[in-house]
PDB file of C-alpha atoms in Angstrom:
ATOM      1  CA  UNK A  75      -8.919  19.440  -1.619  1.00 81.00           C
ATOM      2  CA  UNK A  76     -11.221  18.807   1.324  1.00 89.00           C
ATOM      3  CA  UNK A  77     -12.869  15.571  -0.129  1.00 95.00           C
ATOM      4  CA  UNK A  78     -10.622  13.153   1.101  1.00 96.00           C
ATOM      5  CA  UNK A  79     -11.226  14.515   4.592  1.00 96.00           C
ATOM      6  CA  UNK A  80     -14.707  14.267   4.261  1.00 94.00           C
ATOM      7  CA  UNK A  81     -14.055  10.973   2.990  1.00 97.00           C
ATOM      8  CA  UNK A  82     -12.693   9.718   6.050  1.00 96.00           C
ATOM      9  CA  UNK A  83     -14.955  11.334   8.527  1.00 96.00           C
ATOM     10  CA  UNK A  84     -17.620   9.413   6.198  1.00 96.00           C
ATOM     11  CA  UNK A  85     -16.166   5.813   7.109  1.00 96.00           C
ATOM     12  CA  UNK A  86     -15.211   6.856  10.290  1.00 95.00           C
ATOM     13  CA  UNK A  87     -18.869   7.788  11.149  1.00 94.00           C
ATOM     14  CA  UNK A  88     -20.508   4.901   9.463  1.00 94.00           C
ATOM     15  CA  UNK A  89     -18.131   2.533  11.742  1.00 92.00           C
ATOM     16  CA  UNK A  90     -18.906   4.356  14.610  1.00 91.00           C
ATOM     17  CA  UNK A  91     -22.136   3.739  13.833  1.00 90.00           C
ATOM     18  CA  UNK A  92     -21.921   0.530  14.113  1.00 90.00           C
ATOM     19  CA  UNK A  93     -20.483   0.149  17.135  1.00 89.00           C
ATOM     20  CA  UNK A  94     -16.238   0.761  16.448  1.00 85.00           C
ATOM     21  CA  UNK A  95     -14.941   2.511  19.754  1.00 82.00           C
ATOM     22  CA  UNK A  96     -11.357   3.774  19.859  1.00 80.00           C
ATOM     23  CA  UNK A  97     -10.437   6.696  22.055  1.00 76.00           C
ATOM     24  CA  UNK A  98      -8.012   8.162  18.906  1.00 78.00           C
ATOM     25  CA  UNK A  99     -10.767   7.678  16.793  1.00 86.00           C
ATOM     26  CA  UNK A 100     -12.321  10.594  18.340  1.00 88.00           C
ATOM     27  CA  UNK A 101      -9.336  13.377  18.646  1.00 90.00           C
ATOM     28  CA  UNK A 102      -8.882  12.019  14.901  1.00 93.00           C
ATOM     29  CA  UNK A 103     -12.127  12.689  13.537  1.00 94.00           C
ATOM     30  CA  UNK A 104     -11.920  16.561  15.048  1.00 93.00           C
ATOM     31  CA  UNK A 105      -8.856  17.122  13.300  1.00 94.00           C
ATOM     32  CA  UNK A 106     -10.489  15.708   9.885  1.00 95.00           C
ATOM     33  CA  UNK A 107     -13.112  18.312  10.431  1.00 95.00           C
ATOM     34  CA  UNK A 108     -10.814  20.674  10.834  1.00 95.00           C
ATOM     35  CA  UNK A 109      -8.732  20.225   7.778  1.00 96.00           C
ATOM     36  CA  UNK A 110     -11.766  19.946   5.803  1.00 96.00           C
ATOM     37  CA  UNK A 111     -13.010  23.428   7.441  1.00 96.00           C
ATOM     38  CA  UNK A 112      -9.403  24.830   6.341  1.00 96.00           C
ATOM     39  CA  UNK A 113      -9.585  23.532   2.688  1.00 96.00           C
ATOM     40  CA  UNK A 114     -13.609  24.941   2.521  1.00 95.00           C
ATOM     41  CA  UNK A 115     -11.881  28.213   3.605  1.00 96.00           C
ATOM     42  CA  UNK A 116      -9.213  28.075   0.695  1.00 96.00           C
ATOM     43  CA  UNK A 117     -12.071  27.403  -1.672  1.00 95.00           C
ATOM     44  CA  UNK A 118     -13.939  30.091  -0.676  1.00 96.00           C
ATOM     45  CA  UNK A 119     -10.722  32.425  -1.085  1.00 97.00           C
ATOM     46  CA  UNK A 120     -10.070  31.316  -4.673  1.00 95.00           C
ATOM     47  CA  UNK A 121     -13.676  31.613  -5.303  1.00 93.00           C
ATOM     48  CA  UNK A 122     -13.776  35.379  -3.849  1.00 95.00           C
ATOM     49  CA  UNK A 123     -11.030  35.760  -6.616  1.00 95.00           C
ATOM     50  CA  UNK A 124     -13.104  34.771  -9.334  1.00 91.00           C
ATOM     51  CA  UNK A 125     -12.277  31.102  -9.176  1.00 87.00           C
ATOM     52  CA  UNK A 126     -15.557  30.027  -9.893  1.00 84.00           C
ATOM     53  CA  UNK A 127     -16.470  32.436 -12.553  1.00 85.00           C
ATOM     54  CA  UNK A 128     -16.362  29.734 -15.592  1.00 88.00           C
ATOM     55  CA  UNK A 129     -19.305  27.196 -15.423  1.00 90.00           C
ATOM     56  CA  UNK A 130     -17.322  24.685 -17.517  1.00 91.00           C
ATOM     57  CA  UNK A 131     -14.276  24.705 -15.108  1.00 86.00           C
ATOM     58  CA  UNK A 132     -17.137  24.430 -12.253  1.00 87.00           C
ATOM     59  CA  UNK A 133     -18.954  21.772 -13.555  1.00 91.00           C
ATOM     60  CA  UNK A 134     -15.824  19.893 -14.338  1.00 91.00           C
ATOM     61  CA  UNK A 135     -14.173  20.463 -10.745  1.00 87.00           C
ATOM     62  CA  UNK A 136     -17.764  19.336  -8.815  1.00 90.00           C
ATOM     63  CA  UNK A 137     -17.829  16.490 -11.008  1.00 93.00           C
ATOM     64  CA  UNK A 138     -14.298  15.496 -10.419  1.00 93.00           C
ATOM     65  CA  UNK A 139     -14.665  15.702  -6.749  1.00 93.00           C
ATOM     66  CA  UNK A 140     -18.037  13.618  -6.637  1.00 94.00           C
ATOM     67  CA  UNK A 141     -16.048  10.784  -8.128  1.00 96.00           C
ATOM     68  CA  UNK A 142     -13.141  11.440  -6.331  1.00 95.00           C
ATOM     69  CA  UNK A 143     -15.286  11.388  -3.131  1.00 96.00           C
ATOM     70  CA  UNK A 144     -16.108   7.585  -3.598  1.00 97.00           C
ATOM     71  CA  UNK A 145     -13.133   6.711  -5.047  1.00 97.00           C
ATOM     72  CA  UNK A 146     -11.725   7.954  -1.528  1.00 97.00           C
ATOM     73  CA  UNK A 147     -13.967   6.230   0.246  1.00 97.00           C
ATOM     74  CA  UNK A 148     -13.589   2.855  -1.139  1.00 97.00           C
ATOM     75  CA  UNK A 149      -9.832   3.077  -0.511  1.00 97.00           C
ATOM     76  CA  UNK A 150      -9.810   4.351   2.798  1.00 97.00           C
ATOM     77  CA  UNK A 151     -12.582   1.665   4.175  1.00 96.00           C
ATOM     78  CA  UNK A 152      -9.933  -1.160   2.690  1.00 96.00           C
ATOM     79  CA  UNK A 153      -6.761   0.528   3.689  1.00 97.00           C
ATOM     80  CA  UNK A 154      -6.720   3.822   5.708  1.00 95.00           C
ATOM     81  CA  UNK A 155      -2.510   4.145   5.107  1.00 96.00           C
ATOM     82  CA  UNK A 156      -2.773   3.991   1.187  1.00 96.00           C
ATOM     83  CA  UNK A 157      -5.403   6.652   1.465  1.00 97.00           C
ATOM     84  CA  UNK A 158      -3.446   8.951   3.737  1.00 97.00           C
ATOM     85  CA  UNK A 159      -0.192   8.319   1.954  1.00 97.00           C
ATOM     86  CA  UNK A 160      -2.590   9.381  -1.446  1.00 96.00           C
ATOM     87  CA  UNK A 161      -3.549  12.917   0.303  1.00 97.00           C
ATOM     88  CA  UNK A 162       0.126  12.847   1.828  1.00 97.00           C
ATOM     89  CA  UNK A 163       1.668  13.383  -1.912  1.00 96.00           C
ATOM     90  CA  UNK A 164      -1.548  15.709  -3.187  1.00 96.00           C
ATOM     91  CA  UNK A 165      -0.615  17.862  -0.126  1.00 96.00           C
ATOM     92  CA  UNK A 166       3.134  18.077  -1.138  1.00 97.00           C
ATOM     93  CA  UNK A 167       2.264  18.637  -4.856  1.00 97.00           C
ATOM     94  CA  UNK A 168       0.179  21.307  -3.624  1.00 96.00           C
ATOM     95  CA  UNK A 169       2.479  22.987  -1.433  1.00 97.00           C
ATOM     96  CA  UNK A 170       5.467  23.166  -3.770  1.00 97.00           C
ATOM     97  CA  UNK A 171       2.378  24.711  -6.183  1.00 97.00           C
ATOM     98  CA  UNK A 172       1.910  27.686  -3.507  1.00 97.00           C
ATOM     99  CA  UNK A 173       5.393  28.195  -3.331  1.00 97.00           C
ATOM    100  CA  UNK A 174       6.328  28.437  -7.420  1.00 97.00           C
ATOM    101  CA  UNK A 175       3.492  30.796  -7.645  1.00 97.00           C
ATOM    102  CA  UNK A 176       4.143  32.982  -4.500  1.00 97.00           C
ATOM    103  CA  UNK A 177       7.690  32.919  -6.373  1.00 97.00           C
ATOM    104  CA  UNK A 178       6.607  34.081  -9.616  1.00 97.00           C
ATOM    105  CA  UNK A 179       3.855  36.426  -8.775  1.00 97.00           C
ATOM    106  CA  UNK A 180       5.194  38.281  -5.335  1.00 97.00           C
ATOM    107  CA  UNK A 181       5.515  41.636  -6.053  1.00 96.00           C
ATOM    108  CA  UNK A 182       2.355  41.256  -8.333  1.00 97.00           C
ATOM    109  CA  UNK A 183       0.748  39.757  -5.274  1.00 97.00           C
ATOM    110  CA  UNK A 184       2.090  41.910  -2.750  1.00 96.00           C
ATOM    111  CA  UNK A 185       0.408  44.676  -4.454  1.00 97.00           C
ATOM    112  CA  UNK A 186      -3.285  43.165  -3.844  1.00 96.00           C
ATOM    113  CA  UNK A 187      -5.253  43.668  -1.031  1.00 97.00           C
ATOM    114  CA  UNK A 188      -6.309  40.991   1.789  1.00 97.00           C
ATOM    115  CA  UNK A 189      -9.876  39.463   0.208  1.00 96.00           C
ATOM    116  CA  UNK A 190     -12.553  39.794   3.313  1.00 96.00           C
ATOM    117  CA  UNK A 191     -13.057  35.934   3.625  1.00 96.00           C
ATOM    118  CA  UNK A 192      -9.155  35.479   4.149  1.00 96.00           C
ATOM    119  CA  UNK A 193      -9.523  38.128   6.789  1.00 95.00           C
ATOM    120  CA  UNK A 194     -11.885  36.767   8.466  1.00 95.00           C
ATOM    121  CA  UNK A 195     -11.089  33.490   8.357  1.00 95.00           C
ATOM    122  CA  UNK A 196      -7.607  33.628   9.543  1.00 94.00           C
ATOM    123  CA  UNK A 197      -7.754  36.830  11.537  1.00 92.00           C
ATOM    124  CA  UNK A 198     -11.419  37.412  13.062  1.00 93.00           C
ATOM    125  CA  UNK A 199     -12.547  33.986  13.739  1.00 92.00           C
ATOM    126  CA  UNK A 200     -12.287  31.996  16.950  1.00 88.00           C
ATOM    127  CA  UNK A 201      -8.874  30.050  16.026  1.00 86.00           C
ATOM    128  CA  UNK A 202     -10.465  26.786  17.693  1.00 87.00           C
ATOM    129  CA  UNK A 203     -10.419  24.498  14.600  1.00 88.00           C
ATOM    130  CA  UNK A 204      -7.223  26.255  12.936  1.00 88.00           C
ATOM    131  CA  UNK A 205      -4.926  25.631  15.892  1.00 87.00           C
ATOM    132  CA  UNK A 206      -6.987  21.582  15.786  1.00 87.00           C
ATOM    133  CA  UNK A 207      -5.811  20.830  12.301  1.00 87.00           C
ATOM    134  CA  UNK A 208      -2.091  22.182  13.006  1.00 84.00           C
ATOM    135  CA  UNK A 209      -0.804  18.977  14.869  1.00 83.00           C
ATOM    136  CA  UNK A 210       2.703  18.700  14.261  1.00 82.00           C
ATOM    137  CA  UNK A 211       4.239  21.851  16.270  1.00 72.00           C
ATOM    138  CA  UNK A 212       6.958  23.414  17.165  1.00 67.00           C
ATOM    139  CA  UNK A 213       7.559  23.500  21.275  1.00 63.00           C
ATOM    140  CA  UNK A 214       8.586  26.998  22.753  1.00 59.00           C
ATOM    141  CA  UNK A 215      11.339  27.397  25.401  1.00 61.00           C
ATOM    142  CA  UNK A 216       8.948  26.506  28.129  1.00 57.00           C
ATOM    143  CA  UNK A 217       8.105  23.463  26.145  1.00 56.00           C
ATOM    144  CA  UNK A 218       4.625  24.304  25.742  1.00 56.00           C
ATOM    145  CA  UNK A 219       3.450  23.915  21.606  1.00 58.00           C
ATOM    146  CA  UNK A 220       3.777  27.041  19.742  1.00 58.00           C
ATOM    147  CA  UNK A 221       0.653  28.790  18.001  1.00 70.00           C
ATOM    148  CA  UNK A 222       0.573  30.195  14.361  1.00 72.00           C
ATOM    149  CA  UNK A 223      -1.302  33.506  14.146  1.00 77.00           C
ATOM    150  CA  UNK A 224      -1.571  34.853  10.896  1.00 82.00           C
ATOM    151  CA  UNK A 225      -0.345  38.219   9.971  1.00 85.00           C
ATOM    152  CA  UNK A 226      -2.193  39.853   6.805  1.00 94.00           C
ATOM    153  CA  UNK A 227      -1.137  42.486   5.395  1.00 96.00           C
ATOM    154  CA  UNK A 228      -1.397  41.886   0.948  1.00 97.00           C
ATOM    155  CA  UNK A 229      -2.548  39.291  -0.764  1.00 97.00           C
ATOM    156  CA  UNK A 230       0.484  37.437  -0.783  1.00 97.00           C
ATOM    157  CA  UNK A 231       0.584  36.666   2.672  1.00 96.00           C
ATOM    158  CA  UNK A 232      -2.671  35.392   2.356  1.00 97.00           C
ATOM    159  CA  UNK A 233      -1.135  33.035  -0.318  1.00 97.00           C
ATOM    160  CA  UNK A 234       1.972  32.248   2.361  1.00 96.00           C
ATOM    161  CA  UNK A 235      -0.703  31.014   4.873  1.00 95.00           C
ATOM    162  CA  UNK A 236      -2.446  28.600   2.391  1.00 96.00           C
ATOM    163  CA  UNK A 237       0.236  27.501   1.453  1.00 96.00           C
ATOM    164  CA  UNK A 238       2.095  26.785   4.784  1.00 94.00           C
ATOM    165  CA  UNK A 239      -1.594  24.969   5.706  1.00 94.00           C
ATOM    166  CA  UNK A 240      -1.407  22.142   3.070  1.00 96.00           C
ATOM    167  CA  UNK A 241       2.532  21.870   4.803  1.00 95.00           C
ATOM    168  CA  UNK A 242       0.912  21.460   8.360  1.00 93.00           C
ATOM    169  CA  UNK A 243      -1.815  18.343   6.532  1.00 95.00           C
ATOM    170  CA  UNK A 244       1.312  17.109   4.697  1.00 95.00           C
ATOM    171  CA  UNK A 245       2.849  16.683   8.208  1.00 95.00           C
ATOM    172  CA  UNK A 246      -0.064  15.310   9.763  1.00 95.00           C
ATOM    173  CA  UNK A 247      -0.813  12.448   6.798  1.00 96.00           C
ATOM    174  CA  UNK A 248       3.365  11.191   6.846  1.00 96.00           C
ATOM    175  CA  UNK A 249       2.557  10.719  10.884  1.00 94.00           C
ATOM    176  CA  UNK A 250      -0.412   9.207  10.210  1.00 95.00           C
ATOM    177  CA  UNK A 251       1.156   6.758   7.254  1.00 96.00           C
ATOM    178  CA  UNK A 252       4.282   6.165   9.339  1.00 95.00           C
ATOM    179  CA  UNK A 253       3.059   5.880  12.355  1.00 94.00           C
ATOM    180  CA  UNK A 254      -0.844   5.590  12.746  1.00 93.00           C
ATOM    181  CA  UNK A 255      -0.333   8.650  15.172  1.00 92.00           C
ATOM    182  CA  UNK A 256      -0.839  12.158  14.034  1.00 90.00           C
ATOM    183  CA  UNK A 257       1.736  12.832  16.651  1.00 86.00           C
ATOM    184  CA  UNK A 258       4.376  10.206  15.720  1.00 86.00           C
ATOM    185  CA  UNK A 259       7.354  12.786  15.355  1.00 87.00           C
ATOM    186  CA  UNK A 260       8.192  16.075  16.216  1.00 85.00           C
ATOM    187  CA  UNK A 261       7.744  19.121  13.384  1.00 84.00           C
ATOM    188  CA  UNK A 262      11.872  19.034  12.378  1.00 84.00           C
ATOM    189  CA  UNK A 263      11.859  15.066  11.930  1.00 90.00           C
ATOM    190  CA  UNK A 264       8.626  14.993   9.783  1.00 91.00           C
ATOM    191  CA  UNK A 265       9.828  13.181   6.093  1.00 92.00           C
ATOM    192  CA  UNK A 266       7.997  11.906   3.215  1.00 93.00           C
ATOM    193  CA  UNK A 267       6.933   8.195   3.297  1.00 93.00           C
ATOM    194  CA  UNK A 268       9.419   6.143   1.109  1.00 89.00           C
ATOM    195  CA  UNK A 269       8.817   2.766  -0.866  1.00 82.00           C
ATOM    196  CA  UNK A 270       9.903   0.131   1.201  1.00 75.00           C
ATOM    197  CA  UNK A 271      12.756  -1.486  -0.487  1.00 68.00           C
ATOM    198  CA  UNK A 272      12.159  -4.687  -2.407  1.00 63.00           C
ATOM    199  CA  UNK A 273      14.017  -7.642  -0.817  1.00 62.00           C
ATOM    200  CA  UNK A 274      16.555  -9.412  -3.367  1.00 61.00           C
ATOM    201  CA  UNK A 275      15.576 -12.120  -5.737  1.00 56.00           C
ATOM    202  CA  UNK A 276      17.578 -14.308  -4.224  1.00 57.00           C
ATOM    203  CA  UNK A 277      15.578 -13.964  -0.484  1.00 57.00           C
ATOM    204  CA  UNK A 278      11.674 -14.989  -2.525  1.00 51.00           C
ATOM    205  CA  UNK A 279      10.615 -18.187  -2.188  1.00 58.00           C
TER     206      UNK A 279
END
């Protein structure tokens, strides 16, 4: 899940190197790291859960994600909204995911303790680069953006918070499809991208 950020700090780097300057460029590429940070840190969850226990599946997943990688690449240095809009519906598949398991598994969940990678991550650690990758918020009464701050108690909140991060990249990608502005709407007006509708046969030339 955190190739296609990678991906895109890739390009974004090898432009830069050659002389592209745009101010967004910058605040972009921190929030790329970021998310990629955040995905590392739900790979190293499912990993402290046995995830990785099976060479094949290993082997098959690094293998997958070196061609995916490229694949990324090569789209996003062509056309940087059909990659986003790509990650945009990954992001959504995986959050509906979360949210069928958390369903069918809570009470098996919520009797599992916090693993101490989730702890730390979300809990211990300076919340610099969570709060950087969380870009659509909500605004508080004094109209200042609100914070999310974990609370772990079982392993199923652990599973609510990985969850609810591929919903804050989900937001981010539809901004950045829609609008070319991670910021383009507030949290509440945040929809999928739709197919723009094709014009009547009658209106081609």
């Amino acid at each position: 899940a955190r190739v296609p950020y990678f991906s895109y700090l890739s390009v974004m780097h090898l432009r830069e190197t050659f002389g592209e300057r745009k101010d967004s460029n910058s605040e972009r590429m921190r929030t790329h790291y970021a998310e990629a940070d955040n995905e590392l840190h739900h790979l190293l969850i499912m990993e402290s859960l046995g995830g990785n226990s099976n060479i094949v599946d290993r082997t098959v997943a690094q293998t997958m994600a070196f061609g995916y990688y490229w694949y990324v690449i090569a789209i996003y240095a062509f056309n940087q909204p059909a990659a986003y809009h790509l990650s945009e519906l990954i992001e959504d598949h995986a959050y509906n995911t979360y949210n069928k398991f958390l369903t069918e598994y809570e009470d098996k969940l919520k009797g599992m303790p916090v693993p101490p990678i989730a702890k730390k991550y979300y809990v211990e650690d300076n919340p610099f680069l969570f709060d950087l990758f969380c870009t659509v918020k909500d605004k508080d009464e004094q109209g200042n953006f609100s914070q999310r701050r974990p609370q772990l108690e079982t392993l199923y909140d652990v599973f609510v918070n990985i969850r609810d991060d591929e919903r804050e990249h989900w937001k981010t990608l539809c901004n950045l499809v829609q609008y070319d502005d991670m910021q383009g709407v507030e949290n509440k007006m945040v929809v999928s991208t739709q197919p723009k509708p094709t014009p009547p046969a009658d209106s081609l030339p």
